[in-house]
mmCIF file of C-alpha atoms in Angstrom:
data_model
loop_
_atom_site.group_PDB
_atom_site.id
_atom_site.type_symbol
_atom_site.label_atom_id
_atom_site.label_comp_id
_atom_site.label_asym_id
_atom_site.label_seq_id
_atom_site.Cartn_x
_atom_site.Cartn_y
_atom_site.Cartn_z
ATOM 1 C CA MET A 1 -65.354 144.831 167.291
ATOM 2 C CA LEU A 2 -68.397 146.985 166.376
ATOM 3 C CA ILE A 3 -70.787 145.085 164.193
ATOM 4 C CA PRO A 4 -73.987 146.841 162.999
ATOM 5 C CA HIS A 5 -77.309 145.190 164.157
ATOM 6 C CA ASP A 6 -78.307 143.949 160.727
ATOM 7 C CA THR A 7 -74.865 142.427 160.146
ATOM 8 C CA ARG A 8 -75.007 140.617 163.433
ATOM 9 C CA ILE A 9 -78.484 139.221 162.598
ATOM 10 C CA ALA A 10 -77.160 138.051 159.234
ATOM 11 C CA LEU A 11 -74.110 136.409 160.850
ATOM 12 C CA ASP A 12 -76.387 134.560 163.285
ATOM 13 C CA MET A 13 -78.486 133.413 160.398
ATOM 14 C CA VAL A 14 -75.374 132.172 158.502
ATOM 15 C CA VAL A 15 -74.144 130.229 161.583
ATOM 16 C CA ASP A 16 -77.554 128.652 162.209
ATOM 17 C CA LEU A 17 -77.886 127.801 158.553
ATOM 18 C CA VAL A 18 -74.444 126.168 158.427
ATOM 19 C CA ASN A 19 -75.246 124.269 161.645
ATOM 20 C CA THR A 20 -78.348 122.623 160.005
ATOM 21 C CA ALA A 21 -76.045 120.565 157.839
ATOM 22 C CA PRO A 22 -75.682 116.797 158.530
ATOM 23 C CA GLU A 23 -71.953 117.249 159.283
ATOM 24 C CA SER A 24 -72.944 119.424 162.307
ATOM 25 C CA GLU A 25 -75.797 117.331 163.496
ATOM 26 C CA GLU A 26 -76.797 113.671 163.373
ATOM 27 C CA THR A 27 -79.426 114.494 160.737
ATOM 28 C CA ASP A 28 -80.057 117.239 158.232
ATOM 29 C CA ARG A 29 -82.183 119.810 160.017
ATOM 30 C CA LEU A 30 -83.010 121.337 156.675
ATOM 31 C CA ALA A 31 -84.225 118.253 154.919
ATOM 32 C CA ASP A 32 -87.603 119.394 153.723
ATOM 33 C CA VAL A 33 -89.671 122.426 152.847
ATOM 34 C CA ASP A 34 -91.340 122.545 156.148
ATOM 35 C CA ALA A 35 -87.902 122.696 157.890
ATOM 36 C CA LEU A 36 -86.968 125.553 155.542
ATOM 37 C CA TYR A 37 -90.261 127.391 156.373
ATOM 38 C CA ARG A 38 -89.468 127.078 160.116
ATOM 39 C CA PHE A 39 -85.934 128.329 159.513
ATOM 40 C CA VAL A 40 -87.230 131.356 157.595
ATOM 41 C CA GLN A 41 -89.826 132.042 160.299
ATOM 42 C CA ASP A 42 -87.250 131.642 163.120
ATOM 43 C CA HIS A 43 -84.971 134.132 161.432
ATOM 44 C CA SER A 44 -87.732 136.579 160.395
ATOM 45 C CA VAL A 45 -86.586 136.436 156.806
ATOM 46 C CA SER A 46 -88.667 139.171 155.140
ATOM 47 C CA GLY A 47 -90.481 138.944 151.862
ATOM 48 C CA VAL A 48 -90.886 135.158 151.870
ATOM 49 C CA GLU A 49 -94.386 133.754 151.312
ATOM 50 C CA ARG A 50 -94.329 130.457 149.456
ATOM 51 C CA LEU A 51 -91.501 127.976 149.463
ATOM 52 C CA SER A 52 -90.876 125.025 147.194
ATOM 53 C CA THR A 53 -88.427 122.106 146.742
ATOM 54 C CA ARG A 54 -86.511 124.391 144.338
ATOM 55 C CA ASP A 55 -86.131 126.939 147.266
ATOM 56 C CA LEU A 56 -84.948 124.126 149.545
ATOM 57 C CA LEU A 57 -82.325 122.926 147.132
ATOM 58 C CA GLY A 58 -81.156 126.527 146.539
ATOM 59 C CA VAL A 59 -80.787 127.183 150.251
ATOM 60 C CA GLN A 60 -78.941 123.872 150.846
ATOM 61 C CA GLY A 61 -76.540 125.038 148.126
ATOM 62 C CA VAL A 62 -76.045 128.362 149.901
ATOM 63 C CA ARG A 63 -75.446 126.503 153.115
ATOM 64 C CA SER A 64 -72.679 124.527 151.532
ATOM 65 C CA ARG A 65 -71.080 127.758 150.219
ATOM 66 C CA PHE A 66 -71.262 129.363 153.686
ATOM 67 C CA ALA A 67 -69.492 126.221 155.175
ATOM 68 C CA GLU A 68 -66.788 126.594 152.589
ATOM 69 C CA ILE A 69 -66.205 130.147 153.666
ATOM 70 C CA PHE A 70 -65.924 128.985 157.371
ATOM 71 C CA ALA A 71 -63.306 126.431 156.234
ATOM 72 C CA ALA A 72 -61.334 128.821 154.062
ATOM 73 C CA PRO A 73 -57.637 128.782 155.121
ATOM 74 C CA ASP A 74 -57.086 132.511 154.668
ATOM 75 C CA ALA A 75 -58.750 135.860 153.960
ATOM 76 C CA HIS A 76 -57.898 135.725 150.189
ATOM 77 C CA SER A 77 -59.690 132.325 149.888
ATOM 78 C CA ALA A 78 -62.655 133.485 152.019
ATOM 79 C CA ALA A 79 -62.920 136.710 149.927
ATOM 80 C CA GLU A 80 -62.945 134.777 146.647
ATOM 81 C CA LEU A 81 -65.712 132.529 147.988
ATOM 82 C CA VAL A 82 -67.759 135.451 149.288
ATOM 83 C CA ASN A 83 -67.378 137.311 145.979
ATOM 84 C CA GLN A 84 -68.646 134.356 144.030
ATOM 85 C CA LEU A 85 -71.577 133.876 146.397
ATOM 86 C CA VAL A 86 -72.635 137.500 146.392
ATOM 87 C CA ALA A 87 -72.280 137.885 142.587
ATOM 88 C CA ALA A 88 -74.337 134.781 141.904
ATOM 89 C CA ALA A 89 -77.115 136.181 144.256
ATOM 90 C CA GLY A 90 -77.346 139.389 142.112
ATOM 91 C CA THR A 91 -77.088 141.852 144.962
ATOM 92 C CA THR A 92 -79.069 145.118 144.892
ATOM 93 C CA PRO A 93 -78.318 147.051 148.073
ATOM 94 C CA GLN A 94 -81.310 148.950 149.472
ATOM 95 C CA LEU A 95 -81.858 150.971 152.640
ATOM 96 C CA THR A 96 -85.037 149.917 154.446
ATOM 97 C CA ASP A 97 -86.791 150.257 157.764
ATOM 98 C CA HIS A 98 -89.486 147.671 158.306
ATOM 99 C CA ASP A 99 -91.007 145.349 160.957
ATOM 100 C CA GLY A 100 -89.900 147.603 163.880
ATOM 101 C CA TYR A 101 -86.224 147.697 162.808
ATOM 102 C CA ASP A 102 -84.432 150.956 162.296
ATOM 103 C CA TRP A 103 -82.646 151.736 159.069
ATOM 104 C CA HIS A 104 -80.599 148.799 157.714
ATOM 105 C CA VAL A 105 -79.381 147.511 154.392
ATOM 106 C CA HIS A 106 -80.887 144.611 152.408
ATOM 107 C CA TYR A 107 -78.569 143.347 149.745
ATOM 108 C CA PHE A 108 -80.929 141.049 147.883
ATOM 109 C CA ALA A 109 -82.812 142.196 144.821
ATOM 110 C CA PRO A 110 -86.579 142.721 145.197
ATOM 111 C CA GLY A 111 -88.403 139.457 144.410
ATOM 112 C CA ALA A 112 -85.247 137.426 144.954
ATOM 113 C CA SER A 113 -85.515 133.771 145.808
ATOM 114 C CA VAL A 114 -85.017 132.833 149.454
ATOM 115 C CA ALA A 115 -81.723 131.333 148.479
ATOM 116 C CA ASP A 116 -80.507 134.467 146.821
ATOM 117 C CA HIS A 117 -81.855 136.494 149.774
ATOM 118 C CA LEU A 118 -79.897 134.471 152.279
ATOM 119 C CA ALA A 119 -76.806 134.398 150.073
ATOM 120 C CA ALA A 120 -76.772 138.147 149.474
ATOM 121 C CA ASP A 121 -77.455 139.200 153.116
ATOM 122 C CA GLY A 122 -75.283 136.388 154.685
ATOM 123 C CA GLY A 123 -72.523 136.921 152.062
ATOM 124 C CA MET A 124 -72.311 140.614 152.771
ATOM 125 C CA ALA A 125 -72.176 139.980 156.535
ATOM 126 C CA LEU A 126 -69.284 137.524 155.917
ATOM 127 C CA ALA A 127 -67.688 140.145 153.596
ATOM 128 C CA PHE A 128 -67.807 142.613 156.535
ATOM 129 C CA ILE A 129 -65.834 140.129 158.657
ATOM 130 C CA VAL A 130 -63.263 139.708 155.857
ATOM 131 C CA VAL A 131 -62.947 143.386 155.069
ATOM 132 C CA THR A 132 -62.306 144.208 158.721
ATOM 133 C CA GLY A 133 -59.454 141.739 158.834
ATOM 134 C CA GLU A 134 -61.369 139.396 161.149
ATOM 135 C CA GLN A 135 -61.704 136.266 159.001
ATOM 136 C CA GLU A 136 -60.152 134.193 161.786
ATOM 137 C CA ARG A 137 -63.262 134.816 163.908
ATOM 138 C CA LEU A 138 -65.083 132.234 161.747
ATOM 139 C CA HIS A 139 -64.644 128.974 163.650
ATOM 140 C CA ARG A 140 -65.761 125.417 164.093
ATOM 141 C CA CYS A 141 -66.178 124.133 167.611
ATOM 142 C CA GLU A 142 -63.015 122.273 168.748
ATOM 143 C CA ALA A 143 -64.917 119.781 170.937
ATOM 144 C CA PRO A 144 -64.158 116.265 169.510
ATOM 145 C CA ASP A 145 -67.845 115.456 169.158
ATOM 146 C CA CYS A 146 -69.146 118.747 167.846
ATOM 147 C CA GLY A 147 -67.745 120.837 164.899
ATOM 148 C CA ARG A 148 -70.562 123.374 164.896
ATOM 149 C CA ALA A 149 -69.866 126.725 163.315
ATOM 150 C CA PHE A 150 -69.689 129.929 165.309
ATOM 151 C CA VAL A 151 -68.410 133.537 164.985
ATOM 152 C CA ASP A 152 -66.010 134.450 167.812
ATOM 153 C CA LEU A 153 -66.956 137.876 168.941
ATOM 154 C CA SER A 154 -64.895 137.791 171.973
ATOM 155 C CA ARG A 155 -62.532 140.739 172.549
ATOM 156 C CA ASN A 156 -59.400 138.653 172.330
ATOM 157 C CA ARG A 157 -60.565 136.133 169.772
ATOM 158 C CA SER A 158 -60.067 133.254 172.236
ATOM 159 C CA ARG A 159 -63.192 131.175 171.916
ATOM 160 C CA ARG A 160 -62.655 127.579 171.017
ATOM 161 C CA TYR A 161 -66.134 126.093 171.565
ATOM 162 C CA CYS A 162 -69.619 126.850 170.462
ATOM 163 C CA ASP A 163 -72.358 127.960 172.809
ATOM 164 C CA SER A 164 -75.119 125.667 171.725
ATOM 165 C CA ARG A 165 -74.086 122.473 173.325
ATOM 166 C CA THR A 166 -72.066 123.601 176.328
ATOM 167 C CA CYS A 167 -69.051 121.994 174.798
ATOM 168 C CA GLY A 168 -66.553 124.257 176.615
ATOM 169 C CA ASN A 169 -68.085 123.414 180.037
ATOM 170 C CA ARG A 170 -68.091 119.723 179.356
ATOM 171 C CA LEU A 171 -64.464 119.620 178.321
ATOM 172 C CA HIS A 172 -63.328 121.879 181.182
ATOM 173 C CA VAL A 173 -65.116 119.667 183.705
ATOM 174 C CA ALA A 174 -63.570 116.576 182.095
ATOM 175 C CA ALA A 175 -60.078 118.185 182.328
ATOM 176 C CA TYR A 176 -60.676 119.169 185.941
ATOM 177 C CA ARG A 177 -61.814 115.700 186.951
ATOM 178 C CA ALA A 178 -58.787 114.127 185.150
ATOM 179 C CA ARG A 179 -56.445 116.531 187.081
ATOM 180 C CA ARG A 180 -58.164 115.703 190.348
ATOM 181 C CA LYS A 181 -57.885 111.948 189.620
ATOM 182 C CA GLU A 182 -54.268 112.279 188.734
ATOM 183 C CA ALA A 183 -53.447 114.366 191.852
ATOM 184 C CA ALA A 184 -55.316 111.862 194.041
ATOM 185 C CA GLY A 185 -53.636 108.790 192.389
#
């Protein structure tokens, strides 16, 4: 699956944002304005200078909408959620080349809030996934103690675990040890 660079960056941002939620972690990793500022810096979100509690609440709302899209049971449900999210963000597509990146598309309106910025760019990246018939690539980790979001970009769509907590390795080692113990017993 060929994904343009800007879409891949937006998908990574969506996954990271969803994974800040308390249901993915022990605590909310986006609980205050300082955490939002670090998130914006870590993801090189352009055009953001000052952040407020209003911005934080807006981004937390966008995070919830992204999580709903990951949980959507089918492409039609996902498309409806993406359409609502993108429409509410007031998208205004623009070609741009800044900060050392080649030409890419920004979907947020000039002067948009950080929440609308993330909703527009992230929503359009998710729209790309739905449009290409790849909605089933939006997953939650199947490890019993995880549940983190990820986009399965493997060729055969076979990933079951996230990368961030070595969930697959832990479960494979546990299964191997159980088989060895059973064979020895």
